Structures are given as C-alpha cells and as structure tokens.
Tab-separated table of C-alpha atoms in Angstrom:
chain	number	residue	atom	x	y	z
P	1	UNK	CA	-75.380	-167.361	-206.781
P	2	UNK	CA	-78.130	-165.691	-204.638
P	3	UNK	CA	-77.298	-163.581	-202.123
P	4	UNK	CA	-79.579	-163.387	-198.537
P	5	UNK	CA	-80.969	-159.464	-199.252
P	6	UNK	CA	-82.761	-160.882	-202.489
P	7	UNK	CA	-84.938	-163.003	-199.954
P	8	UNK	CA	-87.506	-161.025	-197.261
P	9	UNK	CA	-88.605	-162.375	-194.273
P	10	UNK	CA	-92.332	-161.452	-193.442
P	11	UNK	CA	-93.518	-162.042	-189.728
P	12	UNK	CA	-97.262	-160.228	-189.332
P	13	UNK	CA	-96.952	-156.817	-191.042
P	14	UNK	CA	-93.138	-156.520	-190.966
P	15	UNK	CA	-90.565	-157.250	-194.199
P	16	UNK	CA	-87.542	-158.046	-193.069
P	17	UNK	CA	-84.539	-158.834	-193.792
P	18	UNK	CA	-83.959	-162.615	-193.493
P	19	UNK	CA	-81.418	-162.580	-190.505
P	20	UNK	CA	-81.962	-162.775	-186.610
P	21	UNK	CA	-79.407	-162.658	-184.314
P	22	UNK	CA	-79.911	-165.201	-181.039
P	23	UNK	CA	-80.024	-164.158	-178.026
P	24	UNK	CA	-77.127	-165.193	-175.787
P	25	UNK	CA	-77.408	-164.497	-172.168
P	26	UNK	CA	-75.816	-163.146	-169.883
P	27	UNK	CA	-76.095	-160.024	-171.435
P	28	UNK	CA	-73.280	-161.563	-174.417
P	29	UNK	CA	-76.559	-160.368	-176.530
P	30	UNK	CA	-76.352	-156.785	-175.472
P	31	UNK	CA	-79.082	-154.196	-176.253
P	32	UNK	CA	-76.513	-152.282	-178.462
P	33	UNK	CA	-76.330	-155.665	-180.528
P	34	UNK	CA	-79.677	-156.033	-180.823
P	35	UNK	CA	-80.226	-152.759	-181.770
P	36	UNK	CA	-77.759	-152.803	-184.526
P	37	UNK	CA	-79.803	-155.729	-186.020
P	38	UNK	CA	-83.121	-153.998	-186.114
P	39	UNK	CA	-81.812	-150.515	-187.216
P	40	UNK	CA	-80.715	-153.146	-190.384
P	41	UNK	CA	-84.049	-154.411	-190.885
P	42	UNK	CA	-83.732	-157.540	-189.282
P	43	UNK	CA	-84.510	-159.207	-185.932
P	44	UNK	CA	-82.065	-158.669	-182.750
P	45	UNK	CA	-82.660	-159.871	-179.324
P	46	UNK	CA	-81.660	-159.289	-175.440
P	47	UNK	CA	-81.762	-161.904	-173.615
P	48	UNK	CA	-83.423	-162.291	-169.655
P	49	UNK	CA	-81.383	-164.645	-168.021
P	50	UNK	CA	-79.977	-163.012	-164.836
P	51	UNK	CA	-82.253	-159.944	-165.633
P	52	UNK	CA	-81.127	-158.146	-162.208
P	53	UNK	CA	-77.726	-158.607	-162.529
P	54	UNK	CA	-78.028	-156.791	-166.053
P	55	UNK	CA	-79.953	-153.970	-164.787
P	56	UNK	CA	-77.473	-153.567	-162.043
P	57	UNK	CA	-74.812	-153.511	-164.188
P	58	UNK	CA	-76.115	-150.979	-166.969
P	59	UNK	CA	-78.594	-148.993	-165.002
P	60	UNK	CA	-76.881	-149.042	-160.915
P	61	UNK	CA	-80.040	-150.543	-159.726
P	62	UNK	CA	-79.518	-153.139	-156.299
P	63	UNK	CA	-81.436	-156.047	-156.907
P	64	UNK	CA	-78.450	-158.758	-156.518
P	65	UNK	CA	-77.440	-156.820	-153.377
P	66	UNK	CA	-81.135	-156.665	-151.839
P	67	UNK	CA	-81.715	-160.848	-152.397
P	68	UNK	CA	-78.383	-161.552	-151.015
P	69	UNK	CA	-78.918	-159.750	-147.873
P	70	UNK	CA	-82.623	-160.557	-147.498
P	71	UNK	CA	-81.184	-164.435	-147.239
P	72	UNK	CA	-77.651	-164.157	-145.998
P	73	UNK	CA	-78.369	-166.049	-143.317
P	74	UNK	CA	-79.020	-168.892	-145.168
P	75	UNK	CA	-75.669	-169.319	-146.760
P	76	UNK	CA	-74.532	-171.678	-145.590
P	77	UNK	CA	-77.385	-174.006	-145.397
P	78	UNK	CA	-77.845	-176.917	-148.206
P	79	UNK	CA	-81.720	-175.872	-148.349
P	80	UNK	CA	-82.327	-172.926	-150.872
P	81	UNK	CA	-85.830	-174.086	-150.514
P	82	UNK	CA	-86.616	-170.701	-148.620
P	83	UNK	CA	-84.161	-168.220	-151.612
P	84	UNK	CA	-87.047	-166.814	-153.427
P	85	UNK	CA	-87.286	-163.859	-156.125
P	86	UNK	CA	-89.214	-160.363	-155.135
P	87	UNK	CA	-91.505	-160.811	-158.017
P	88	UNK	CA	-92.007	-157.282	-158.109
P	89	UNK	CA	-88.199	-156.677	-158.320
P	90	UNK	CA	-88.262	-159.103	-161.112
P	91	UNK	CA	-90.755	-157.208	-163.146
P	92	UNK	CA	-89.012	-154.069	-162.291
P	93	UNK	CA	-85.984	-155.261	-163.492
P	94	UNK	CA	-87.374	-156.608	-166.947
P	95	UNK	CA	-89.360	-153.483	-167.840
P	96	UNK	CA	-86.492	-151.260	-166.926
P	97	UNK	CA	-84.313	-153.750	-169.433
P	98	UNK	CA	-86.588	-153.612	-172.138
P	99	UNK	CA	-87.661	-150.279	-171.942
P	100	UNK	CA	-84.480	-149.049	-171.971
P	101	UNK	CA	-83.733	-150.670	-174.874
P	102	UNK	CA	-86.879	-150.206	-176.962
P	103	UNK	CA	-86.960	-146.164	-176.320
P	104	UNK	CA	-83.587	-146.633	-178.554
P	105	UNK	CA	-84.458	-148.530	-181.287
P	106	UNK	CA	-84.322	-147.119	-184.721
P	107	UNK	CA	-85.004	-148.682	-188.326
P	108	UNK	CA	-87.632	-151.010	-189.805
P	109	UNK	CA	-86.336	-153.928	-187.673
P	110	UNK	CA	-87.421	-155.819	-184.459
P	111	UNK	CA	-86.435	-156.329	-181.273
P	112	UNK	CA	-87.187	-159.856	-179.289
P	113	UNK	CA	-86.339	-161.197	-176.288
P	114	UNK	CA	-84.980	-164.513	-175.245
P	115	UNK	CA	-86.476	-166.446	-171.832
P	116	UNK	CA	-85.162	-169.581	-171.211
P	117	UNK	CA	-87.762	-172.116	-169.407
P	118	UNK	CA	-84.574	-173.888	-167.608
P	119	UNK	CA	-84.408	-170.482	-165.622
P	120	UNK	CA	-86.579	-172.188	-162.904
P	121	UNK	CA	-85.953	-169.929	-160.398
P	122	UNK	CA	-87.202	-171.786	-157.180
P	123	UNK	CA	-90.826	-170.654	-158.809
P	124	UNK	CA	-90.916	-172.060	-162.372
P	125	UNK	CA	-94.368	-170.928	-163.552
P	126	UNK	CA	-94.984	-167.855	-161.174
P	127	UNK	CA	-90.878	-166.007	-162.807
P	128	UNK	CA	-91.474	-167.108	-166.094
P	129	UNK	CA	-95.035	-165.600	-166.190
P	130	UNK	CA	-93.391	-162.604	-164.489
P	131	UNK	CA	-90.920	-162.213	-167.310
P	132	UNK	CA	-92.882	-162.696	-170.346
P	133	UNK	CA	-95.425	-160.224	-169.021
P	134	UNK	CA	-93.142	-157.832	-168.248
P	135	UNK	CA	-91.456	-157.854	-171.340
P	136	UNK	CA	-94.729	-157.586	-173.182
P	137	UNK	CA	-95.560	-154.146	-170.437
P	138	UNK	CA	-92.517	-153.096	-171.748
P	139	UNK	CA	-93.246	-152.806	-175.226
P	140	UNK	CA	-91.016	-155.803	-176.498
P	141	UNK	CA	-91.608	-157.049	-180.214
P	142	UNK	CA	-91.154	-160.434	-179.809
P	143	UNK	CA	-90.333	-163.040	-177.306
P	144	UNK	CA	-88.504	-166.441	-178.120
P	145	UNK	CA	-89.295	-169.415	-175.697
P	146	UNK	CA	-85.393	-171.095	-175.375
P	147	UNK	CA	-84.091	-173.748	-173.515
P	148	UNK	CA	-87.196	-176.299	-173.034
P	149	UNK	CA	-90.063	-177.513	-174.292
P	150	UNK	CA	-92.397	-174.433	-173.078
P	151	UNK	CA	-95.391	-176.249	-172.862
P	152	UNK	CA	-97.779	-174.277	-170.973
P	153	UNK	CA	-95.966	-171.261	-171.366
P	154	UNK	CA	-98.459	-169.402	-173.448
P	155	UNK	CA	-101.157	-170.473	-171.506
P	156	UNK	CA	-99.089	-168.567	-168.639
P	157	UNK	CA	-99.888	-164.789	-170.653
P	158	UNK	CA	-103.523	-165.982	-172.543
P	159	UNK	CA	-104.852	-163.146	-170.209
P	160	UNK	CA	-102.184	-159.888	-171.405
P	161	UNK	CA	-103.195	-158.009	-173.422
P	162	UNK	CA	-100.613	-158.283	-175.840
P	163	UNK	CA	-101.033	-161.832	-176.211
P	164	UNK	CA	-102.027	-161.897	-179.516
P	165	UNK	CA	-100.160	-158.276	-180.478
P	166	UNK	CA	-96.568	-159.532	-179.550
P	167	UNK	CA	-94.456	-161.834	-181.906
P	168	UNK	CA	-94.386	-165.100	-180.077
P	169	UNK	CA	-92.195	-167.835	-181.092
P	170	UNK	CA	-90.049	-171.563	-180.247
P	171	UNK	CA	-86.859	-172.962	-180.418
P	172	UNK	CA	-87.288	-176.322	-181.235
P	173	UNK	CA	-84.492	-178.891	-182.235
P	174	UNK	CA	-86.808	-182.122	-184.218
P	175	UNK	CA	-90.061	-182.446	-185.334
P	176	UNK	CA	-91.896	-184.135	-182.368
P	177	UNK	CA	-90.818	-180.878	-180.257
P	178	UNK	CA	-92.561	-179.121	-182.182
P	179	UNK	CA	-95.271	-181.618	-182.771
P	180	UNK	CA	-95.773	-181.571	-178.639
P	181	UNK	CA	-96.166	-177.988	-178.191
P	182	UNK	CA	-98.362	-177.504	-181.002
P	183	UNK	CA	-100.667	-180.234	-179.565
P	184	UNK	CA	-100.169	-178.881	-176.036
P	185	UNK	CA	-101.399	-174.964	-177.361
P	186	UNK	CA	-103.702	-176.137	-179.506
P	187	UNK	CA	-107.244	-175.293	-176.792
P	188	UNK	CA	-105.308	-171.373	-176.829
P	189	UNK	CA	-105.768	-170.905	-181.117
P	190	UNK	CA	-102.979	-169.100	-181.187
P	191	UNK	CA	-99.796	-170.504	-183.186
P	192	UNK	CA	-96.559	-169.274	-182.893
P	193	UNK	CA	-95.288	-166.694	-184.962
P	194	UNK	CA	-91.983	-167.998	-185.742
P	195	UNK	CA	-90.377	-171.647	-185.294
P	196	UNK	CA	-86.541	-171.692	-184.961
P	197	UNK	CA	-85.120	-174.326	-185.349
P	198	UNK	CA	-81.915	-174.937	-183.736
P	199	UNK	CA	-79.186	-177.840	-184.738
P	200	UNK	CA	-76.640	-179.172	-183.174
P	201	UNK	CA	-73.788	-177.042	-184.020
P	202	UNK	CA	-75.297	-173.881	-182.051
P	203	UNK	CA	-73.601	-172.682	-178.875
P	204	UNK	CA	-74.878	-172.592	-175.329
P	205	UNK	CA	-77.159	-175.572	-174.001
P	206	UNK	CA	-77.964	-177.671	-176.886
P	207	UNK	CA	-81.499	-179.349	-177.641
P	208	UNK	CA	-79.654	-183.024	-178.105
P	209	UNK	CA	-77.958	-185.344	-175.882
P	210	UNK	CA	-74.218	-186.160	-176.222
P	211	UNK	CA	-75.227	-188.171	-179.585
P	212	UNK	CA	-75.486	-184.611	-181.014
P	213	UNK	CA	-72.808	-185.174	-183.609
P	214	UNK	CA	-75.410	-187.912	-185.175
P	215	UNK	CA	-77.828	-185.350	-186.523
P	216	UNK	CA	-78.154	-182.844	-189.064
P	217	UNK	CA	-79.356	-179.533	-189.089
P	218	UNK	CA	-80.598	-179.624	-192.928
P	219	UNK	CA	-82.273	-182.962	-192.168
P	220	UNK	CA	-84.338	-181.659	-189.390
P	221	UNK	CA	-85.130	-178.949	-191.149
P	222	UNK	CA	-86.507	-180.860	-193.912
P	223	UNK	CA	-88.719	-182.713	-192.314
P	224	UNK	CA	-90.166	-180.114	-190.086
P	225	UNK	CA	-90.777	-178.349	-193.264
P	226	UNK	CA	-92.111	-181.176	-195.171
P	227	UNK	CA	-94.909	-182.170	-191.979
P	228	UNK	CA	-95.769	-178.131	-192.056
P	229	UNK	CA	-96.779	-178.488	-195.622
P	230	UNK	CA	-98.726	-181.613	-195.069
P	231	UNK	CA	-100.607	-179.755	-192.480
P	232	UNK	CA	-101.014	-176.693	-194.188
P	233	UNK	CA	-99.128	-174.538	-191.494
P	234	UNK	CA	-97.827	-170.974	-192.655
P	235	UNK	CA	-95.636	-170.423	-190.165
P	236	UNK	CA	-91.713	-168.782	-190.733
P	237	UNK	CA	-88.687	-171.628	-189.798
P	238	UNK	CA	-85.647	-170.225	-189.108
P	239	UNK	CA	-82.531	-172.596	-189.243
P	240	UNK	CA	-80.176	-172.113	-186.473
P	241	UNK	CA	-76.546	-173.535	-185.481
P	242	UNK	CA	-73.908	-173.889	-187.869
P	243	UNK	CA	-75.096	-170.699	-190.404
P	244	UNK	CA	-71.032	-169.012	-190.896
P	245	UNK	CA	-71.777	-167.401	-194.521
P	246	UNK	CA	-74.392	-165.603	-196.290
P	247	UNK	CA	-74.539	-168.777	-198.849
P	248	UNK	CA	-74.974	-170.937	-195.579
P	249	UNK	CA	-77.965	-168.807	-195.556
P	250	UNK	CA	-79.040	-168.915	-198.948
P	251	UNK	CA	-79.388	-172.681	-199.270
P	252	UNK	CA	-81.569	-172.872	-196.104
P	253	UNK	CA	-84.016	-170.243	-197.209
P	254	UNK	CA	-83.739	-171.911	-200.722
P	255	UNK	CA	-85.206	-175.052	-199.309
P	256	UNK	CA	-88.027	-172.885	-197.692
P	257	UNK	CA	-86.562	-171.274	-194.950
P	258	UNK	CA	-87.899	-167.511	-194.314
P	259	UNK	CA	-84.865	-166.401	-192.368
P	260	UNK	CA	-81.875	-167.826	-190.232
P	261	UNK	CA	-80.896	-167.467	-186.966
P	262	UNK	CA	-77.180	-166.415	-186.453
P	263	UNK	CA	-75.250	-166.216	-183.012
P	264	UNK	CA	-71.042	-167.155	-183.233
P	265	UNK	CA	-69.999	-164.775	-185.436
P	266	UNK	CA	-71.609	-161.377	-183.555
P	267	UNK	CA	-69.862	-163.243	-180.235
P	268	UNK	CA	-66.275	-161.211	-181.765
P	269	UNK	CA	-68.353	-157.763	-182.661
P	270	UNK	CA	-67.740	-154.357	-180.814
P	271	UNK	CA	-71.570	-154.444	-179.968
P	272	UNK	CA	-71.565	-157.548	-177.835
P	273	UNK	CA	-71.351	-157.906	-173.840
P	274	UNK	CA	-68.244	-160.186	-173.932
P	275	UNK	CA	-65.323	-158.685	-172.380
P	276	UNK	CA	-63.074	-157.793	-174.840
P	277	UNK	CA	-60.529	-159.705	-173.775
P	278	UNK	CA	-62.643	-162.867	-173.668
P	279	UNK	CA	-63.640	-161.946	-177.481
P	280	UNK	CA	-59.791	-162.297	-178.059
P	281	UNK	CA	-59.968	-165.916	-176.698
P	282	UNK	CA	-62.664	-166.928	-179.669
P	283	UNK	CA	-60.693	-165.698	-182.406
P	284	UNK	CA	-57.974	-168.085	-180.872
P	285	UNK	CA	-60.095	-170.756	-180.258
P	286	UNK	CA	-59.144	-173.806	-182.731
P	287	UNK	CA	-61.276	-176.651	-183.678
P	288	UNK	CA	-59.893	-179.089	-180.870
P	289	UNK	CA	-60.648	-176.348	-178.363
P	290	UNK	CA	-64.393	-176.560	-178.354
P	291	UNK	CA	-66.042	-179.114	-176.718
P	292	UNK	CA	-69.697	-179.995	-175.648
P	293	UNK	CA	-69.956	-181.707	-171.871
P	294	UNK	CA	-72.634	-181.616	-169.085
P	295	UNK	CA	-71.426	-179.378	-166.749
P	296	UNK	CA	-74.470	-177.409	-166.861
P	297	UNK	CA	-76.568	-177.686	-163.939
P	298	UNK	CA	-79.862	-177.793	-166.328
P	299	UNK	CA	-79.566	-181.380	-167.238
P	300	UNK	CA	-78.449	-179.928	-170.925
P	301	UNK	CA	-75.452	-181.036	-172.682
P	302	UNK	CA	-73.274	-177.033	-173.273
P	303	UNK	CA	-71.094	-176.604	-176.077
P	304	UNK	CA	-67.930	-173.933	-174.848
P	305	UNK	CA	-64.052	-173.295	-175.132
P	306	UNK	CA	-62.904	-176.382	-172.925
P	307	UNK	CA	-60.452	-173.861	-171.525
P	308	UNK	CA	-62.800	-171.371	-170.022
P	309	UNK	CA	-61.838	-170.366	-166.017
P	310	UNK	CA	-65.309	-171.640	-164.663
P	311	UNK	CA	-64.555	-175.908	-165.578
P	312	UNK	CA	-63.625	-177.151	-162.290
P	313	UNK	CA	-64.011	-173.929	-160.095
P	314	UNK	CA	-65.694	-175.023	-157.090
P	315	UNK	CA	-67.013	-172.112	-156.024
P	316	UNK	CA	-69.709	-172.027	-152.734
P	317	UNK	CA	-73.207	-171.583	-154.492
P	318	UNK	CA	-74.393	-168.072	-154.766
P	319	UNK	CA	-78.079	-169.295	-154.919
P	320	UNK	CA	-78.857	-165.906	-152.058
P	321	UNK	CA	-77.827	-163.935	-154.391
P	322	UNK	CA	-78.621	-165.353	-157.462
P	323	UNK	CA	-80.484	-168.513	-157.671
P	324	UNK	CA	-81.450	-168.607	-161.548
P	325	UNK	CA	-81.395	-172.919	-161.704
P	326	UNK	CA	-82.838	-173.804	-158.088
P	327	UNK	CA	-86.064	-176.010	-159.346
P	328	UNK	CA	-89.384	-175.932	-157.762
P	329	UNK	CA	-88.074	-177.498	-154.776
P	330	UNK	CA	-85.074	-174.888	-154.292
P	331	UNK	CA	-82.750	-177.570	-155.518
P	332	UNK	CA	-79.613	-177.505	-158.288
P	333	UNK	CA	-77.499	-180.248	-159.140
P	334	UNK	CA	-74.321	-178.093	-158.370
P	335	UNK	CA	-75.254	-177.932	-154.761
P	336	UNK	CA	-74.771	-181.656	-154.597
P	337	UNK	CA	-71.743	-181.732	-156.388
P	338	UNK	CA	-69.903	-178.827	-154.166
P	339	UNK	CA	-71.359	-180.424	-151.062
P	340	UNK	CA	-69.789	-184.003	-152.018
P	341	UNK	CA	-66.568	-182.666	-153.018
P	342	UNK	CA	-66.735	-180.722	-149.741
P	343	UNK	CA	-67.260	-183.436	-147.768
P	344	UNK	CA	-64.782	-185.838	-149.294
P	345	UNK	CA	-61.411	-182.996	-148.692
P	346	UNK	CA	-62.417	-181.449	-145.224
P	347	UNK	CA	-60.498	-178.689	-144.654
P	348	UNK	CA	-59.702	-177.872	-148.641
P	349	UNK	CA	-60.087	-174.002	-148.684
P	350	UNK	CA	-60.768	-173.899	-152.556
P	351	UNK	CA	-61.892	-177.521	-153.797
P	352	UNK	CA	-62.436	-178.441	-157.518
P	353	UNK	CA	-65.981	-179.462	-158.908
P	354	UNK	CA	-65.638	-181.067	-162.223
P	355	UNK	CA	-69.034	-182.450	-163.506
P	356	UNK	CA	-71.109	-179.374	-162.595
P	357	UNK	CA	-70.659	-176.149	-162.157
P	358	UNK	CA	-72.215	-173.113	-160.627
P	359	UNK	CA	-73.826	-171.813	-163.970
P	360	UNK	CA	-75.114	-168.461	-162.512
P	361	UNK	CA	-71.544	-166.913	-161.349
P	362	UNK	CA	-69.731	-168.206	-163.756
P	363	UNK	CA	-71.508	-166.777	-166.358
P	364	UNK	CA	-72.498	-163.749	-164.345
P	365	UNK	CA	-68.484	-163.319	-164.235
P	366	UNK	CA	-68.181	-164.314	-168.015
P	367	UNK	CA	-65.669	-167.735	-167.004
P	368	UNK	CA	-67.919	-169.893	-168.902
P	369	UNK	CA	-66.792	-169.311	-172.566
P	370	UNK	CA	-70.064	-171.022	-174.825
P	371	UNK	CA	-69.545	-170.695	-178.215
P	372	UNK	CA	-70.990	-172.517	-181.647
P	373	UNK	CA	-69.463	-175.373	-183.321
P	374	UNK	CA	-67.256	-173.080	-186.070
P	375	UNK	CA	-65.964	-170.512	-183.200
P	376	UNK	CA	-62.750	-171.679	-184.957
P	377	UNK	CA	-63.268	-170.231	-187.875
P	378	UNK	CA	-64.231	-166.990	-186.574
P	379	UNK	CA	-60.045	-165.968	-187.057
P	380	UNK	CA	-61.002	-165.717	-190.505
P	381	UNK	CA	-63.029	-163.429	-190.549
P	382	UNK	CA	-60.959	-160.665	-189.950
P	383	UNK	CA	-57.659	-158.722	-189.584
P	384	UNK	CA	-54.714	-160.223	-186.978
P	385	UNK	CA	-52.114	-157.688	-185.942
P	386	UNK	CA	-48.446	-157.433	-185.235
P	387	UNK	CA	-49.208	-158.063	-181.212
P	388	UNK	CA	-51.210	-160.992	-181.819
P	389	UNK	CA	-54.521	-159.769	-180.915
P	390	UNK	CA	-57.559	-159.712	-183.399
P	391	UNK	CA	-59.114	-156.668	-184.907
P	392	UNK	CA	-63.259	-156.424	-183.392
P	393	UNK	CA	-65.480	-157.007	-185.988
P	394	UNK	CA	-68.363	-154.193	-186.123
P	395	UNK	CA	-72.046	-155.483	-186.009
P	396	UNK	CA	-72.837	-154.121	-189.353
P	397	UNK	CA	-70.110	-155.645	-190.557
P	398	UNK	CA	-70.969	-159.230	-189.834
P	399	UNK	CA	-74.881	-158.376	-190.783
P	400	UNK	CA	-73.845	-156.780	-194.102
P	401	UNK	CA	-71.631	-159.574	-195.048
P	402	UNK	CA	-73.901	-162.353	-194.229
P	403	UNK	CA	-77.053	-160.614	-196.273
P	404	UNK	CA	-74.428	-159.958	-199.570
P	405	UNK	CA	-71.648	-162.023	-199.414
P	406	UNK	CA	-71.941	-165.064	-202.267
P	407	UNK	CA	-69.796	-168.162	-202.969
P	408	UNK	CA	-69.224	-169.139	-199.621
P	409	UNK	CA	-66.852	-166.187	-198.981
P	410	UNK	CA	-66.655	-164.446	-195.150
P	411	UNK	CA	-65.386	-160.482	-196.408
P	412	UNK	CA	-63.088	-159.006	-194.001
P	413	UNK	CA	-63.628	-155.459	-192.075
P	414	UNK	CA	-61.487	-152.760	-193.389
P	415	UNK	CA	-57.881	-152.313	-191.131
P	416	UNK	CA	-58.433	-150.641	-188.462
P	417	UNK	CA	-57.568	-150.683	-184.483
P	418	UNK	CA	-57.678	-153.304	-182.543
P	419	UNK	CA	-59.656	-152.195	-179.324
P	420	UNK	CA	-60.734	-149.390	-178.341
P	421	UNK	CA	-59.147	-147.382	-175.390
C-alpha cells in the first residue's frame, strides 16, 4: 500500500508534502504547531479568532483591557450597538501575531492563517478587511477563508499588494459552495489557490445542518472533483474531517486529492494551545461523549465533548471586552438568551443558559471542548500510564506517522513522560 510521502502537494512554486494542519482557534492552533508543520514540509496554520486576546497572552500587550474599559460603561446595557474594535489595535495585534511567528519559521513548508467570516465583529467587512490585510503586511503565506461563504471577501484586499503573491484559499463543504463563490469572484480573475473541502466529521462549527450524519465526505469530494474536471479547473482539493491515518490519506489523494487537511489528532500534541489538562479530557473522550448541537451563537451547528464546563454557563456577555460574534447591528443571539433566562429567575445570582452560549469567553477560557468526529479514537494513539493520564503526543510524531504509516495502522510515540513539569 502507498504511503502519503510518495505523493507531493504543489501550490504555486512550493512541493510539499501532502498534509495541512487546520487551524483551530483560539489559539488551540498555536504558532509552535504550525511551525512544526512547515519545518516538515507541509502547511501549518494560526488561526485569528480573538487575535488580541492571543497577543495579550503570548506577547503582554493590553488590547482586551483597553476595549473593556473604553466601554465599561456600557455593561450592562442590552445594546452593544456602540462596542466597536480600534481598527488600528486590530491590525496591530495581527501583524504582531504573524510576525512573530513568521520571523521563526524554518524548513521548506508554509505557514497560513485561518479567518473565520462568522467573526463579525460589530463591523463585518471593515475587521475582516483589517485582518486579511494585516496578515498579508505581515508576511503570511497563505490565508484560508473558514466559517462562511466569503463572498466578497477577496474583493475586500483586490487593492494589497500581495493580492495575487499570497496563497489564498476556501473551505467549502458541497459543490454549489463552491460553485457560488467562484461565480461571485469571477469579475476579480483571480481563483483560489487551494479548495478545502471540509466534511462532516471535522470539529468546530460544521458547514451542514443537524442532517450532517446524511452526507459523506468521499461523496462530496467526488463530485467537486468530477465538476473541476468538466471545467477544466487546476486547482489543489484538500479533503478535510474524518482523515485519522496516513491510508485515510492515501485513498483521498488516490482519487485526486493533492493533500488533506488534518486537525483532531494534533488537538493531544505538546505543540498545541490546549491546556494540558484539557488534552487529557480528549484522550478520554469515548464515542458517546461527542456530540454536535447549536449552542454556537453563529447560527452553525458545533461538534464538542458534550461535557465541556461552558454548556449551560450563563455567564453575563463580555461583548466590552470581547465582542468577536456581535453582527452588523451589535447584536448576538446569546444576549437574548442570557437576557430571557435573566428575566424569567429574578434574583438568580448565576443562572443557566442552555441553547446558546457565550462563544467568546468560553473559548477564550478553553470551557468549550470542540473536537472531530474520531476524538475517541485519539486513546489509541498512544501510551496510557499507571496514574491514568495519557502520554502527549509530539507534533512530529503525529505528522511523521500520518505521511508513512500504511495499512490503516496509527504507530505509537516511544514511552516517555507524561507532561512536562
């Protein structure tokens, strides 16, 4: 059998090796992860959502601090209308991101970074241009449009410079998705570089409605592949959701795949921005403890460990300080749920919200566990010991054994400590 490293992936002047590892946010897709990727010749990527919480946390800057008290007086108002992002301390915070973690990179590989479109931000055009440009000032490889259908987003950066330099690509989850941005780009003659294509086993928000379980990632696949051939499009498809081995891999790239996109199993690697004791609660996870639901203030079904601490916490809104999901009009669909739930148990210090929940702290605080479809498998993958806890996986670990493992076999790490001090 095959394994992944006799396939390349070629994207503009770069060979690479066939594997990309998503970008998870909120920093779960740390630099040091992404870096690991690209020193191995393949594709890594940071992600932007809740850039200034990031760069507070890795660099001491005092973005978070400066919104909050530039609107503290608005806290407890129901209007966020008014909570808008410095724009300037939003490119600040992106360039210091991404600069910081392209001045590191070594290796033939590239670095990308992930912006979401659902990141409205009270200002949905006016961040997201902000962000992508920034990114691109910053000397970013490549940026992946996630979480929407991104429509006018290229239009947004015709005018950088980089436009046409920078690896642009789209996560797309069926055909017409990609059909509809195509159509929509078309006036700009300029194609993405890369289409991923992302099933509905992946983790996070999910490109399907609760009917997900009814499609196929292979299927989709297929036909995207088939229509790009009819239309005599060269452009790389990289399967996503679902991908657990190396001959996963194989058989997509096989069937004309240039790469694949892999997220779950880096999620239990020392490289990535989970807590380590959070990284211990996937390797327990079992199959009945994953679950997708609509919690997610985006309007997205989520896929996550149904036990994570941020279901049902009804935590005030921190849109002063944060503010990521408030739409154009300053509105999320949390605020109404808190506010109803506040209103029906007056005088409840700490009420319970469980059909949405206030996305931006809970995963600034890491209490909202996403996770793929085959988390459960991911105690298989290496060593358990004597206390119970699971031995961290390195990032080349998990790289190496997807690019030259065969036969559908996951190789464990050598023995070794469980966490480090």
């Amino acid at each position: 059998m095959k394994r992944l490293d006799d396939f390349r992936m070629q994207m503009g002047r770069h060979e690479l090796v066939p594997i990309m590892v998503g970008g998870m946010g909120v920093d779960i897709s740390s630099s040091d992860l992404a870096l690991e990727a690209a020193r191995l010749g393949g594709v890594g990527h940071i992600s932007d959502a809740m850039i200034k919480t990031v760069t507070d946390r890795r660099y001491k800057t005092k973005y978070v601090k400066a919104k909050q008290a530039l609107y503290k007086l608005n806290v407890e108002s129901d209007d966020k209308s008014l909570v808008k992002f410095d724009l300037g301390h939003l490119a600040e915070a992106t360039r210091l991101h991404v600069e910081s973690t392209m001045t590191r990179k070594q290796g033939s590989g590239l670095v990308f970074i992930n912006c979401m479109e659902k990141l409205t931000m009270n200002a949905p055009k006016e961040t997201l241009k902000v962000r992508m440009a920034s990114a691109m000032d910053a000397g970013i490889d490549g940026i992946t449009l996630a979480a929407g259908l991104h429509l006018g987003s290229f239009a947004l950066i015709e005018d950088h410079p980089r436009f046409r330099d920078v690896k642009l690509g789209i996560i797309v989850s069926s055909l017409r998705a990609l059909q509809l941005f195509l159509k929509k780009n078309a006036r700009l003659n300029r194609l993405p570089d890369y289409i991923v294509v992302e099933g509905p086993l992946a983790g996070g928000h999910l490109g399907f409605g609760m009917d997900w379980a009814q499609y196929d990632l292979a299927t989709i696949v297929a036909e995207i592949l088939a229509w790009m051939k009819a239309e005599q499009l060269d452009i790389p498809v990289l399967p996503a959701g679902g991908i657990f081995t190396g001959s996963d891999a194989v058989r997509f790239l096989e069937m004309g795949g240039a790469g694949v996109q892999v997220a779950t199993r880096f999620t239990v690697t020392k490289e990535c921005g989970l807590p380590d004791d959070v990284k211990q609660e996937y390797f327990k996870a079992d199959e009945d403890d994953i679950e997708v639901n609509q919690i997610s203030p985006t309007g997205y079904p989520m896929r996550m460990i149904k036990s994570s601490p941020g279901i049902g916490d009804g935590i005030r809104p921190n849109c002063e300080a944060y503010g990521y999901l408030l739409d154009s009009n300053g509105k999320c669909a949390y605020i109404t749920s808190y506010n109803r739930e506040v209103a029906a148990h007056p005088g409840v210090k700490r009420i319970s919200v469980m059909d949405k929940t206030c996305l931006c702290t809970q995963m600034r605080n890491f209490d909202i566990w996403t996770c793929g479809q085959l988390t459960w498998r991911l105690k298989d993958t290496t060593h358990r010991h004597a206390d119970g806890r699971f031995q961290l996986l390195s990032a080349e670990h998990v790289f190496q054994d997807y690019q030259f493992s065969t036969d559908d076999k996951v190789n464990l790490p050598e023995a070794g400590v469980v966490l480090a001090d």
